[in-house]
mmCIF file with all atom_site columns, C-alpha atoms in Angstrom:
data_model
loop_
_atom_site.group_PDB
_atom_site.id
_atom_site.type_symbol
_atom_site.label_atom_id
_atom_site.label_alt_id
_atom_site.label_comp_id
_atom_site.label_asym_id
_atom_site.label_entity_id
_atom_site.label_seq_id
_atom_site.pdbx_PDB_ins_code
_atom_site.Cartn_x
_atom_site.Cartn_y
_atom_site.Cartn_z
_atom_site.occupancy
_atom_site.B_iso_or_equiv
_atom_site.pdbx_formal_charge
_atom_site.auth_seq_id
_atom_site.auth_comp_id
_atom_site.auth_asym_id
_atom_site.auth_atom_id
_atom_site.pdbx_PDB_model_num
ATOM 1   C CA . UNK A 1 1   ? 76.580 65.468 -91.243  1.00 60.00 ? 1   UNK A CA 1
ATOM 2   C CA . UNK A 1 2   ? 74.283 64.686 -94.166  1.00 69.00 ? 2   UNK A CA 1
ATOM 3   C CA . UNK A 1 3   ? 71.881 61.865 -93.690  1.00 94.00 ? 3   UNK A CA 1
ATOM 4   C CA . UNK A 1 4   ? 68.436 60.539 -92.959  1.00 97.00 ? 4   UNK A CA 1
ATOM 5   C CA . UNK A 1 5   ? 66.996 60.802 -89.463  1.00 97.00 ? 5   UNK A CA 1
ATOM 6   C CA . UNK A 1 6   ? 64.135 58.603 -88.343  1.00 98.00 ? 6   UNK A CA 1
ATOM 7   C CA . UNK A 1 7   ? 62.325 59.048 -85.057  1.00 96.00 ? 7   UNK A CA 1
ATOM 8   C CA . UNK A 1 8   ? 61.441 57.634 -82.693  1.00 96.00 ? 8   UNK A CA 1
ATOM 9   C CA . UNK A 1 9   ? 63.722 54.595 -82.629  1.00 96.00 ? 9   UNK A CA 1
ATOM 10  C CA . UNK A 1 10  ? 61.056 52.524 -80.825  1.00 95.00 ? 10  UNK A CA 1
ATOM 11  C CA . UNK A 1 11  ? 57.296 53.083 -80.863  1.00 94.00 ? 11  UNK A CA 1
ATOM 12  C CA . UNK A 1 12  ? 54.385 51.281 -79.250  1.00 91.00 ? 12  UNK A CA 1
ATOM 13  C CA . UNK A 1 13  ? 50.842 51.372 -80.569  1.00 87.00 ? 13  UNK A CA 1
ATOM 14  C CA . UNK A 1 14  ? 47.630 50.630 -78.739  1.00 88.00 ? 14  UNK A CA 1
ATOM 15  C CA . UNK A 1 15  ? 44.667 48.994 -80.448  1.00 83.00 ? 15  UNK A CA 1
ATOM 16  C CA . UNK A 1 16  ? 42.698 51.481 -82.560  1.00 85.00 ? 16  UNK A CA 1
ATOM 17  C CA . UNK A 1 17  ? 45.417 54.105 -82.425  1.00 90.00 ? 17  UNK A CA 1
ATOM 18  C CA . UNK A 1 18  ? 47.097 55.921 -85.296  1.00 94.00 ? 18  UNK A CA 1
ATOM 19  C CA . UNK A 1 19  ? 50.817 56.573 -84.952  1.00 95.00 ? 19  UNK A CA 1
ATOM 20  C CA . UNK A 1 20  ? 53.147 58.709 -87.050  1.00 96.00 ? 20  UNK A CA 1
ATOM 21  C CA . UNK A 1 21  ? 56.768 57.898 -87.849  1.00 97.00 ? 21  UNK A CA 1
ATOM 22  C CA . UNK A 1 22  ? 59.064 60.772 -88.709  1.00 98.00 ? 22  UNK A CA 1
ATOM 23  C CA . UNK A 1 23  ? 61.641 60.851 -91.509  1.00 98.00 ? 23  UNK A CA 1
ATOM 24  C CA . UNK A 1 24  ? 63.838 63.867 -92.239  1.00 98.00 ? 24  UNK A CA 1
ATOM 25  C CA . UNK A 1 25  ? 66.702 64.109 -94.741  1.00 97.00 ? 25  UNK A CA 1
ATOM 26  C CA . UNK A 1 26  ? 69.285 66.835 -95.348  1.00 96.00 ? 26  UNK A CA 1
ATOM 27  C CA . UNK A 1 27  ? 70.789 65.269 -98.467  1.00 94.00 ? 27  UNK A CA 1
ATOM 28  C CA . UNK A 1 28  ? 68.722 67.490 -100.783 1.00 93.00 ? 28  UNK A CA 1
ATOM 29  C CA . UNK A 1 29  ? 67.307 64.339 -102.364 1.00 93.00 ? 29  UNK A CA 1
ATOM 30  C CA . UNK A 1 30  ? 64.180 64.601 -104.476 1.00 92.00 ? 30  UNK A CA 1
ATOM 31  C CA . UNK A 1 31  ? 62.776 61.138 -103.845 1.00 92.00 ? 31  UNK A CA 1
ATOM 32  C CA . UNK A 1 32  ? 61.829 59.530 -100.541 1.00 94.00 ? 32  UNK A CA 1
ATOM 33  C CA . UNK A 1 33  ? 60.549 56.062 -99.700  1.00 94.00 ? 33  UNK A CA 1
ATOM 34  C CA . UNK A 1 34  ? 59.035 54.036 -96.874  1.00 97.00 ? 34  UNK A CA 1
ATOM 35  C CA . UNK A 1 35  ? 59.700 50.322 -96.477  1.00 96.00 ? 35  UNK A CA 1
ATOM 36  C CA . UNK A 1 36  ? 58.556 47.705 -94.053  1.00 96.00 ? 36  UNK A CA 1
ATOM 37  C CA . UNK A 1 37  ? 60.994 44.954 -93.059  1.00 95.00 ? 37  UNK A CA 1
ATOM 38  C CA . UNK A 1 38  ? 59.789 41.679 -91.549  1.00 92.00 ? 38  UNK A CA 1
ATOM 39  C CA . UNK A 1 39  ? 62.007 38.693 -90.706  1.00 83.00 ? 39  UNK A CA 1
ATOM 40  C CA . UNK A 1 40  ? 62.583 36.500 -93.747  1.00 73.00 ? 40  UNK A CA 1
ATOM 41  C CA . UNK A 1 41  ? 60.683 38.820 -96.113  1.00 77.00 ? 41  UNK A CA 1
ATOM 42  C CA . UNK A 1 42  ? 63.200 41.453 -97.050  1.00 83.00 ? 42  UNK A CA 1
ATOM 43  C CA . UNK A 1 43  ? 62.068 45.030 -97.661  1.00 91.00 ? 43  UNK A CA 1
ATOM 44  C CA . UNK A 1 44  ? 58.612 45.796 -98.994  1.00 93.00 ? 44  UNK A CA 1
ATOM 45  C CA . UNK A 1 45  ? 57.715 49.212 -100.395 1.00 93.00 ? 45  UNK A CA 1
ATOM 46  C CA . UNK A 1 46  ? 54.847 51.037 -98.670  1.00 96.00 ? 46  UNK A CA 1
ATOM 47  C CA . UNK A 1 47  ? 54.826 54.500 -100.302 1.00 96.00 ? 47  UNK A CA 1
ATOM 48  C CA . UNK A 1 48  ? 57.186 56.667 -102.280 1.00 93.00 ? 48  UNK A CA 1
ATOM 49  C CA . UNK A 1 49  ? 57.391 60.289 -103.328 1.00 94.00 ? 49  UNK A CA 1
ATOM 50  C CA . UNK A 1 50  ? 59.407 61.659 -106.226 1.00 90.00 ? 50  UNK A CA 1
ATOM 51  C CA . UNK A 1 51  ? 58.560 65.309 -105.637 1.00 92.00 ? 51  UNK A CA 1
ATOM 52  C CA . UNK A 1 52  ? 56.968 67.579 -103.046 1.00 94.00 ? 52  UNK A CA 1
ATOM 53  C CA . UNK A 1 53  ? 53.169 67.322 -102.795 1.00 95.00 ? 53  UNK A CA 1
ATOM 54  C CA . UNK A 1 54  ? 53.091 64.084 -104.776 1.00 94.00 ? 54  UNK A CA 1
ATOM 55  C CA . UNK A 1 55  ? 53.328 60.454 -103.681 1.00 95.00 ? 55  UNK A CA 1
ATOM 56  C CA . UNK A 1 56  ? 52.394 56.984 -104.940 1.00 94.00 ? 56  UNK A CA 1
ATOM 57  C CA . UNK A 1 57  ? 51.382 53.719 -103.338 1.00 95.00 ? 57  UNK A CA 1
ATOM 58  C CA . UNK A 1 58  ? 53.894 50.927 -103.186 1.00 93.00 ? 58  UNK A CA 1
ATOM 59  C CA . UNK A 1 59  ? 53.247 47.210 -102.904 1.00 91.00 ? 59  UNK A CA 1
ATOM 60  C CA . UNK A 1 60  ? 51.698 47.226 -99.408  1.00 95.00 ? 60  UNK A CA 1
ATOM 61  C CA . UNK A 1 61  ? 50.061 50.657 -98.924  1.00 97.00 ? 61  UNK A CA 1
ATOM 62  C CA . UNK A 1 62  ? 46.850 49.476 -97.258  1.00 96.00 ? 62  UNK A CA 1
ATOM 63  C CA . UNK A 1 63  ? 46.566 50.770 -93.703  1.00 96.00 ? 63  UNK A CA 1
ATOM 64  C CA . UNK A 1 64  ? 49.216 53.453 -94.185  1.00 97.00 ? 64  UNK A CA 1
ATOM 65  C CA . UNK A 1 65  ? 49.189 57.112 -95.219  1.00 98.00 ? 65  UNK A CA 1
ATOM 66  C CA . UNK A 1 66  ? 51.894 59.675 -96.021  1.00 98.00 ? 66  UNK A CA 1
ATOM 67  C CA . UNK A 1 67  ? 52.365 63.342 -96.808  1.00 97.00 ? 67  UNK A CA 1
ATOM 68  C CA . UNK A 1 68  ? 55.132 65.254 -98.557  1.00 98.00 ? 68  UNK A CA 1
ATOM 69  C CA . UNK A 1 69  ? 54.695 68.939 -97.745  1.00 97.00 ? 69  UNK A CA 1
ATOM 70  C CA . UNK A 1 70  ? 58.417 69.656 -97.640  1.00 97.00 ? 70  UNK A CA 1
ATOM 71  C CA . UNK A 1 71  ? 61.328 68.233 -99.602  1.00 96.00 ? 71  UNK A CA 1
ATOM 72  C CA . UNK A 1 72  ? 63.128 67.250 -96.400  1.00 97.00 ? 72  UNK A CA 1
ATOM 73  C CA . UNK A 1 73  ? 60.261 65.466 -94.689  1.00 98.00 ? 73  UNK A CA 1
ATOM 74  C CA . UNK A 1 74  ? 58.172 62.365 -95.465  1.00 98.00 ? 74  UNK A CA 1
ATOM 75  C CA . UNK A 1 75  ? 56.167 61.217 -92.400  1.00 98.00 ? 75  UNK A CA 1
ATOM 76  C CA . UNK A 1 76  ? 54.379 57.871 -92.383  1.00 98.00 ? 76  UNK A CA 1
ATOM 77  C CA . UNK A 1 77  ? 51.148 57.295 -90.450  1.00 97.00 ? 77  UNK A CA 1
ATOM 78  C CA . UNK A 1 78  ? 50.269 53.749 -89.471  1.00 96.00 ? 78  UNK A CA 1
ATOM 79  C CA . UNK A 1 79  ? 46.511 53.768 -89.116  1.00 94.00 ? 79  UNK A CA 1
ATOM 80  C CA . UNK A 1 80  ? 44.240 51.525 -87.074  1.00 89.00 ? 80  UNK A CA 1
ATOM 81  C CA . UNK A 1 81  ? 43.288 49.843 -90.366  1.00 88.00 ? 81  UNK A CA 1
ATOM 82  C CA . UNK A 1 82  ? 46.727 48.210 -90.462  1.00 89.00 ? 82  UNK A CA 1
ATOM 83  C CA . UNK A 1 83  ? 46.019 45.008 -88.560  1.00 86.00 ? 83  UNK A CA 1
ATOM 84  C CA . UNK A 1 84  ? 49.560 43.704 -88.372  1.00 90.00 ? 84  UNK A CA 1
ATOM 85  C CA . UNK A 1 85  ? 51.739 46.776 -87.842  1.00 92.00 ? 85  UNK A CA 1
ATOM 86  C CA . UNK A 1 86  ? 54.530 45.168 -85.819  1.00 94.00 ? 86  UNK A CA 1
ATOM 87  C CA . UNK A 1 87  ? 57.646 45.553 -87.987  1.00 95.00 ? 87  UNK A CA 1
ATOM 88  C CA . UNK A 1 88  ? 60.828 47.514 -88.581  1.00 96.00 ? 88  UNK A CA 1
ATOM 89  C CA . UNK A 1 89  ? 60.095 50.606 -90.703  1.00 97.00 ? 89  UNK A CA 1
ATOM 90  C CA . UNK A 1 90  ? 62.797 52.089 -92.891  1.00 97.00 ? 90  UNK A CA 1
ATOM 91  C CA . UNK A 1 91  ? 62.842 55.426 -94.667  1.00 97.00 ? 91  UNK A CA 1
ATOM 92  C CA . UNK A 1 92  ? 65.107 55.990 -97.665  1.00 95.00 ? 92  UNK A CA 1
ATOM 93  C CA . UNK A 1 93  ? 65.923 58.731 -100.134 1.00 94.00 ? 93  UNK A CA 1
ATOM 94  C CA . UNK A 1 94  ? 67.612 59.001 -103.506 1.00 91.00 ? 94  UNK A CA 1
ATOM 95  C CA . UNK A 1 95  ? 68.838 61.771 -105.731 1.00 86.00 ? 95  UNK A CA 1
ATOM 96  C CA . UNK A 1 96  ? 66.335 61.184 -108.526 1.00 73.00 ? 96  UNK A CA 1
ATOM 97  C CA . UNK A 1 97  ? 63.096 59.318 -108.143 1.00 55.00 ? 97  UNK A CA 1
ATOM 98  C CA . UNK A 1 98  ? 62.696 57.660 -111.476 1.00 54.00 ? 98  UNK A CA 1
ATOM 99  C CA . UNK A 1 99  ? 66.262 56.794 -112.368 1.00 67.00 ? 99  UNK A CA 1
ATOM 100 C CA . UNK A 1 100 ? 68.928 54.319 -111.419 1.00 76.00 ? 100 UNK A CA 1
ATOM 101 C CA . UNK A 1 101 ? 70.253 56.119 -108.350 1.00 83.00 ? 101 UNK A CA 1
ATOM 102 C CA . UNK A 1 102 ? 70.792 53.944 -105.260 1.00 88.00 ? 102 UNK A CA 1
ATOM 103 C CA . UNK A 1 103 ? 68.747 54.612 -102.163 1.00 90.00 ? 103 UNK A CA 1
ATOM 104 C CA . UNK A 1 104 ? 70.197 55.635 -98.824  1.00 93.00 ? 104 UNK A CA 1
ATOM 105 C CA . UNK A 1 105 ? 68.518 54.585 -95.601  1.00 95.00 ? 105 UNK A CA 1
ATOM 106 C CA . UNK A 1 106 ? 67.842 55.877 -92.125  1.00 97.00 ? 106 UNK A CA 1
ATOM 107 C CA . UNK A 1 107 ? 68.283 53.689 -89.041  1.00 96.00 ? 107 UNK A CA 1
ATOM 108 C CA . UNK A 1 108 ? 64.654 52.692 -88.787  1.00 97.00 ? 108 UNK A CA 1
ATOM 109 C CA . UNK A 1 109 ? 61.785 52.747 -86.323  1.00 97.00 ? 109 UNK A CA 1
ATOM 110 C CA . UNK A 1 110 ? 60.681 49.543 -84.613  1.00 96.00 ? 110 UNK A CA 1
ATOM 111 C CA . UNK A 1 111 ? 56.924 49.540 -84.066  1.00 95.00 ? 111 UNK A CA 1
ATOM 112 C CA . UNK A 1 112 ? 55.266 47.149 -81.650  1.00 93.00 ? 112 UNK A CA 1
ATOM 113 C CA . UNK A 1 113 ? 51.724 46.557 -80.442  1.00 86.00 ? 113 UNK A CA 1
ATOM 114 C CA . UNK A 1 114 ? 50.897 47.033 -76.770  1.00 81.00 ? 114 UNK A CA 1
ATOM 115 C CA . UNK B 2 1   ? 58.685 32.687 -108.243 1.00 74.00 ? 1   UNK B CA 1
ATOM 116 C CA . UNK B 2 2   ? 60.263 35.782 -106.731 1.00 82.00 ? 2   UNK B CA 1
ATOM 117 C CA . UNK B 2 3   ? 62.028 38.189 -109.069 1.00 90.00 ? 3   UNK B CA 1
ATOM 118 C CA . UNK B 2 4   ? 65.130 38.134 -106.857 1.00 94.00 ? 4   UNK B CA 1
ATOM 119 C CA . UNK B 2 5   ? 66.232 35.063 -104.929 1.00 94.00 ? 5   UNK B CA 1
ATOM 120 C CA . UNK B 2 6   ? 68.787 35.229 -102.132 1.00 93.00 ? 6   UNK B CA 1
ATOM 121 C CA . UNK B 2 7   ? 69.735 32.384 -99.795  1.00 85.00 ? 7   UNK B CA 1
ATOM 122 C CA . UNK B 2 8   ? 68.860 33.618 -96.280  1.00 83.00 ? 8   UNK B CA 1
ATOM 123 C CA . UNK B 2 9   ? 71.527 31.481 -94.653  1.00 86.00 ? 9   UNK B CA 1
ATOM 124 C CA . UNK B 2 10  ? 72.559 31.816 -91.909  1.00 92.00 ? 10  UNK B CA 1
ATOM 125 C CA . UNK B 2 11  ? 76.175 31.607 -93.010  1.00 96.00 ? 11  UNK B CA 1
ATOM 126 C CA . UNK B 2 12  ? 78.886 31.130 -90.385  1.00 97.00 ? 12  UNK B CA 1
ATOM 127 C CA . UNK B 2 13  ? 82.590 31.358 -91.261  1.00 97.00 ? 13  UNK B CA 1
ATOM 128 C CA . UNK B 2 14  ? 85.874 31.668 -89.343  1.00 98.00 ? 14  UNK B CA 1
ATOM 129 C CA . UNK B 2 15  ? 87.772 34.929 -89.298  1.00 98.00 ? 15  UNK B CA 1
ATOM 130 C CA . UNK B 2 16  ? 89.980 35.320 -92.369  1.00 98.00 ? 16  UNK B CA 1
ATOM 131 C CA . UNK B 2 17  ? 87.784 33.205 -94.645  1.00 98.00 ? 17  UNK B CA 1
ATOM 132 C CA . UNK B 2 18  ? 86.611 34.298 -98.083  1.00 98.00 ? 18  UNK B CA 1
ATOM 133 C CA . UNK B 2 19  ? 82.850 34.780 -98.078  1.00 97.00 ? 19  UNK B CA 1
ATOM 134 C CA . UNK B 2 20  ? 80.664 34.420 -101.156 1.00 97.00 ? 20  UNK B CA 1
ATOM 135 C CA . UNK B 2 21  ? 77.131 35.845 -101.122 1.00 97.00 ? 21  UNK B CA 1
ATOM 136 C CA . UNK B 2 22  ? 74.855 35.305 -104.094 1.00 96.00 ? 22  UNK B CA 1
ATOM 137 C CA . UNK B 2 23  ? 71.609 36.401 -105.708 1.00 97.00 ? 23  UNK B CA 1
ATOM 138 C CA . UNK B 2 24  ? 69.812 35.220 -108.805 1.00 97.00 ? 24  UNK B CA 1
ATOM 139 C CA . UNK B 2 25  ? 67.126 37.114 -110.666 1.00 96.00 ? 25  UNK B CA 1
ATOM 140 C CA . UNK B 2 26  ? 64.564 36.387 -113.320 1.00 94.00 ? 26  UNK B CA 1
ATOM 141 C CA . UNK B 2 27  ? 63.744 39.846 -114.741 1.00 90.00 ? 27  UNK B CA 1
ATOM 142 C CA . UNK B 2 28  ? 66.107 40.709 -117.591 1.00 90.00 ? 28  UNK B CA 1
ATOM 143 C CA . UNK B 2 29  ? 65.094 44.383 -117.215 1.00 89.00 ? 29  UNK B CA 1
ATOM 144 C CA . UNK B 2 30  ? 67.299 44.691 -114.111 1.00 92.00 ? 30  UNK B CA 1
ATOM 145 C CA . UNK B 2 31  ? 70.241 46.841 -115.147 1.00 91.00 ? 31  UNK B CA 1
ATOM 146 C CA . UNK B 2 32  ? 71.727 48.237 -111.917 1.00 93.00 ? 32  UNK B CA 1
ATOM 147 C CA . UNK B 2 33  ? 72.893 46.129 -109.004 1.00 95.00 ? 33  UNK B CA 1
ATOM 148 C CA . UNK B 2 34  ? 73.666 46.938 -105.399 1.00 96.00 ? 34  UNK B CA 1
ATOM 149 C CA . UNK B 2 35  ? 74.783 45.288 -102.212 1.00 97.00 ? 35  UNK B CA 1
ATOM 150 C CA . UNK B 2 36  ? 73.784 46.657 -98.822  1.00 97.00 ? 36  UNK B CA 1
ATOM 151 C CA . UNK B 2 37  ? 75.058 45.687 -95.378  1.00 97.00 ? 37  UNK B CA 1
ATOM 152 C CA . UNK B 2 38  ? 72.664 45.880 -92.443  1.00 96.00 ? 38  UNK B CA 1
ATOM 153 C CA . UNK B 2 39  ? 73.767 45.610 -88.835  1.00 96.00 ? 39  UNK B CA 1
ATOM 154 C CA . UNK B 2 40  ? 71.258 44.592 -86.193  1.00 92.00 ? 40  UNK B CA 1
ATOM 155 C CA . UNK B 2 41  ? 68.739 47.355 -85.380  1.00 90.00 ? 41  UNK B CA 1
ATOM 156 C CA . UNK B 2 42  ? 70.231 49.634 -88.047  1.00 94.00 ? 42  UNK B CA 1
ATOM 157 C CA . UNK B 2 43  ? 69.294 50.682 -91.566  1.00 95.00 ? 43  UNK B CA 1
ATOM 158 C CA . UNK B 2 44  ? 70.939 49.162 -94.670  1.00 96.00 ? 44  UNK B CA 1
ATOM 159 C CA . UNK B 2 45  ? 74.217 50.776 -95.701  1.00 96.00 ? 45  UNK B CA 1
ATOM 160 C CA . UNK B 2 46  ? 75.195 50.879 -99.382  1.00 95.00 ? 46  UNK B CA 1
ATOM 161 C CA . UNK B 2 47  ? 78.367 48.825 -99.994  1.00 96.00 ? 47  UNK B CA 1
ATOM 162 C CA . UNK B 2 48  ? 78.605 48.392 -103.744 1.00 95.00 ? 48  UNK B CA 1
ATOM 163 C CA . UNK B 2 49  ? 76.810 49.756 -106.810 1.00 94.00 ? 49  UNK B CA 1
ATOM 164 C CA . UNK B 2 50  ? 77.424 48.524 -110.323 1.00 92.00 ? 50  UNK B CA 1
ATOM 165 C CA . UNK B 2 51  ? 75.676 48.479 -113.677 1.00 87.00 ? 51  UNK B CA 1
ATOM 166 C CA . UNK B 2 52  ? 77.807 46.360 -115.954 1.00 84.00 ? 52  UNK B CA 1
ATOM 167 C CA . UNK B 2 53  ? 78.755 42.731 -116.141 1.00 88.00 ? 53  UNK B CA 1
ATOM 168 C CA . UNK B 2 54  ? 82.128 41.936 -114.640 1.00 91.00 ? 54  UNK B CA 1
ATOM 169 C CA . UNK B 2 55  ? 83.865 42.681 -111.367 1.00 93.00 ? 55  UNK B CA 1
ATOM 170 C CA . UNK B 2 56  ? 84.070 45.803 -109.241 1.00 94.00 ? 56  UNK B CA 1
ATOM 171 C CA . UNK B 2 57  ? 86.475 45.907 -106.339 1.00 96.00 ? 57  UNK B CA 1
ATOM 172 C CA . UNK B 2 58  ? 86.485 48.125 -103.242 1.00 95.00 ? 58  UNK B CA 1
ATOM 173 C CA . UNK B 2 59  ? 88.975 47.155 -100.577 1.00 96.00 ? 59  UNK B CA 1
ATOM 174 C CA . UNK B 2 60  ? 88.118 43.684 -99.284  1.00 97.00 ? 60  UNK B CA 1
ATOM 175 C CA . UNK B 2 61  ? 84.838 43.633 -101.218 1.00 97.00 ? 61  UNK B CA 1
ATOM 176 C CA . UNK B 2 62  ? 84.316 42.515 -104.818 1.00 97.00 ? 62  UNK B CA 1
ATOM 177 C CA . UNK B 2 63  ? 80.971 42.665 -106.578 1.00 97.00 ? 63  UNK B CA 1
ATOM 178 C CA . UNK B 2 64  ? 80.483 40.400 -109.570 1.00 97.00 ? 64  UNK B CA 1
ATOM 179 C CA . UNK B 2 65  ? 77.674 40.617 -112.103 1.00 96.00 ? 65  UNK B CA 1
ATOM 180 C CA . UNK B 2 66  ? 76.875 38.050 -114.793 1.00 95.00 ? 66  UNK B CA 1
ATOM 181 C CA . UNK B 2 67  ? 73.902 39.371 -116.756 1.00 93.00 ? 67  UNK B CA 1
ATOM 182 C CA . UNK B 2 68  ? 73.860 36.423 -119.139 1.00 93.00 ? 68  UNK B CA 1
ATOM 183 C CA . UNK B 2 69  ? 73.290 34.034 -116.234 1.00 94.00 ? 69  UNK B CA 1
ATOM 184 C CA . UNK B 2 70  ? 71.244 36.563 -114.212 1.00 95.00 ? 70  UNK B CA 1
ATOM 185 C CA . UNK B 2 71  ? 73.512 36.070 -111.234 1.00 95.00 ? 71  UNK B CA 1
ATOM 186 C CA . UNK B 2 72  ? 75.320 38.485 -108.925 1.00 97.00 ? 72  UNK B CA 1
ATOM 187 C CA . UNK B 2 73  ? 77.789 37.843 -106.142 1.00 97.00 ? 73  UNK B CA 1
ATOM 188 C CA . UNK B 2 74  ? 79.556 39.695 -103.369 1.00 97.00 ? 74  UNK B CA 1
ATOM 189 C CA . UNK B 2 75  ? 82.931 38.372 -102.215 1.00 98.00 ? 75  UNK B CA 1
ATOM 190 C CA . UNK B 2 76  ? 84.474 39.403 -98.906  1.00 98.00 ? 76  UNK B CA 1
ATOM 191 C CA . UNK B 2 77  ? 88.178 38.671 -98.510  1.00 98.00 ? 77  UNK B CA 1
ATOM 192 C CA . UNK B 2 78  ? 89.898 38.282 -95.145  1.00 98.00 ? 78  UNK B CA 1
ATOM 193 C CA . UNK B 2 79  ? 86.556 38.398 -93.353  1.00 98.00 ? 79  UNK B CA 1
ATOM 194 C CA . UNK B 2 80  ? 86.441 40.045 -89.935  1.00 98.00 ? 80  UNK B CA 1
ATOM 195 C CA . UNK B 2 81  ? 84.024 39.700 -86.994  1.00 97.00 ? 81  UNK B CA 1
ATOM 196 C CA . UNK B 2 82  ? 82.925 43.270 -87.798  1.00 97.00 ? 82  UNK B CA 1
ATOM 197 C CA . UNK B 2 83  ? 81.597 41.949 -91.138  1.00 98.00 ? 83  UNK B CA 1
ATOM 198 C CA . UNK B 2 84  ? 78.906 40.021 -89.231  1.00 98.00 ? 84  UNK B CA 1
ATOM 199 C CA . UNK B 2 85  ? 75.640 41.472 -90.526  1.00 97.00 ? 85  UNK B CA 1
ATOM 200 C CA . UNK B 2 86  ? 72.796 40.843 -92.937  1.00 95.00 ? 86  UNK B CA 1
ATOM 201 C CA . UNK B 2 87  ? 73.719 41.410 -96.585  1.00 97.00 ? 87  UNK B CA 1
ATOM 202 C CA . UNK B 2 88  ? 70.991 42.473 -99.004  1.00 96.00 ? 88  UNK B CA 1
ATOM 203 C CA . UNK B 2 89  ? 71.230 42.437 -102.756 1.00 96.00 ? 89  UNK B CA 1
ATOM 204 C CA . UNK B 2 90  ? 69.095 44.955 -104.650 1.00 95.00 ? 90  UNK B CA 1
ATOM 205 C CA . UNK B 2 91  ? 68.412 45.606 -108.309 1.00 94.00 ? 91  UNK B CA 1
ATOM 206 C CA . UNK B 2 92  ? 66.899 48.409 -110.354 1.00 90.00 ? 92  UNK B CA 1
ATOM 207 C CA . UNK B 2 93  ? 65.281 48.114 -113.762 1.00 85.00 ? 93  UNK B CA 1
ATOM 208 C CA . UNK B 2 94  ? 65.932 50.622 -116.519 1.00 76.00 ? 94  UNK B CA 1
ATOM 209 C CA . UNK B 2 95  ? 62.588 52.223 -115.629 1.00 73.00 ? 95  UNK B CA 1
ATOM 210 C CA . UNK B 2 96  ? 63.425 52.658 -111.939 1.00 75.00 ? 96  UNK B CA 1
ATOM 211 C CA . UNK B 2 97  ? 61.770 49.706 -110.205 1.00 79.00 ? 97  UNK B CA 1
ATOM 212 C CA . UNK B 2 98  ? 63.846 48.607 -107.215 1.00 85.00 ? 98  UNK B CA 1
ATOM 213 C CA . UNK B 2 99  ? 63.645 45.080 -105.784 1.00 91.00 ? 99  UNK B CA 1
ATOM 214 C CA . UNK B 2 100 ? 65.501 43.639 -102.796 1.00 93.00 ? 100 UNK B CA 1
ATOM 215 C CA . UNK B 2 101 ? 66.545 40.094 -102.025 1.00 94.00 ? 101 UNK B CA 1
ATOM 216 C CA . UNK B 2 102 ? 65.559 38.602 -98.664  1.00 92.00 ? 102 UNK B CA 1
ATOM 217 C CA . UNK B 2 103 ? 69.009 39.125 -97.168  1.00 93.00 ? 103 UNK B CA 1
ATOM 218 C CA . UNK B 2 104 ? 71.707 36.673 -96.020  1.00 95.00 ? 104 UNK B CA 1
ATOM 219 C CA . UNK B 2 105 ? 72.710 36.603 -92.351  1.00 94.00 ? 105 UNK B CA 1
ATOM 220 C CA . UNK B 2 106 ? 76.506 36.316 -92.018  1.00 97.00 ? 106 UNK B CA 1
ATOM 221 C CA . UNK B 2 107 ? 78.441 35.569 -88.835  1.00 97.00 ? 107 UNK B CA 1
ATOM 222 C CA . UNK B 2 108 ? 82.237 35.719 -88.797  1.00 98.00 ? 108 UNK B CA 1
ATOM 223 C CA . UNK B 2 109 ? 83.569 34.109 -85.634  1.00 97.00 ? 109 UNK B CA 1
ATOM 224 C CA . UNK B 2 110 ? 87.038 34.794 -84.191  1.00 94.00 ? 110 UNK B CA 1
#
């Protein structure tokens, strides 16, 4: 089955700890995205990547980092600099990064603070 | 003012009702329009994708776009309890910028 796999489904972070969220896609899509979803605020773009070894900051990149070493994978690290990390994190991909193609989403990772 | 405005609801309707979900936007550069459905603790699922003014139908769902009024709608006919979810509108400009609405929470009760 083609799709986007996010893991883990639930994640807990201690104070001062970095955590990494995994996102893998087998859709052969060029572009990948990370969003944060908070109640009543919709989806906000954290980072996106249109091609391997290249990525750009979105609207709320502070406290986050990403890498894109392989086309299939786009992990997101939530660093200790992110003071309010509790949220639902969604990874998405699309066929072409800079065009009008719709994005397809994984089932998310819910991050909470211990 | 937000570029895309969507009434968060919640909206509660009886089974079988016709549901109307709406978004307005202010940026005339938006050219492509989508509706996503999101069940609790799941990712958004693409329902409808359209780029022209007018109606697009898919089963019980109809997407309507009025570019002159900067207004889009999603109609659900014969609504079912399984339609209970959050519905997100989304729009893309001609240069690839994607913006989501806040989402409308819909409950269809038996």
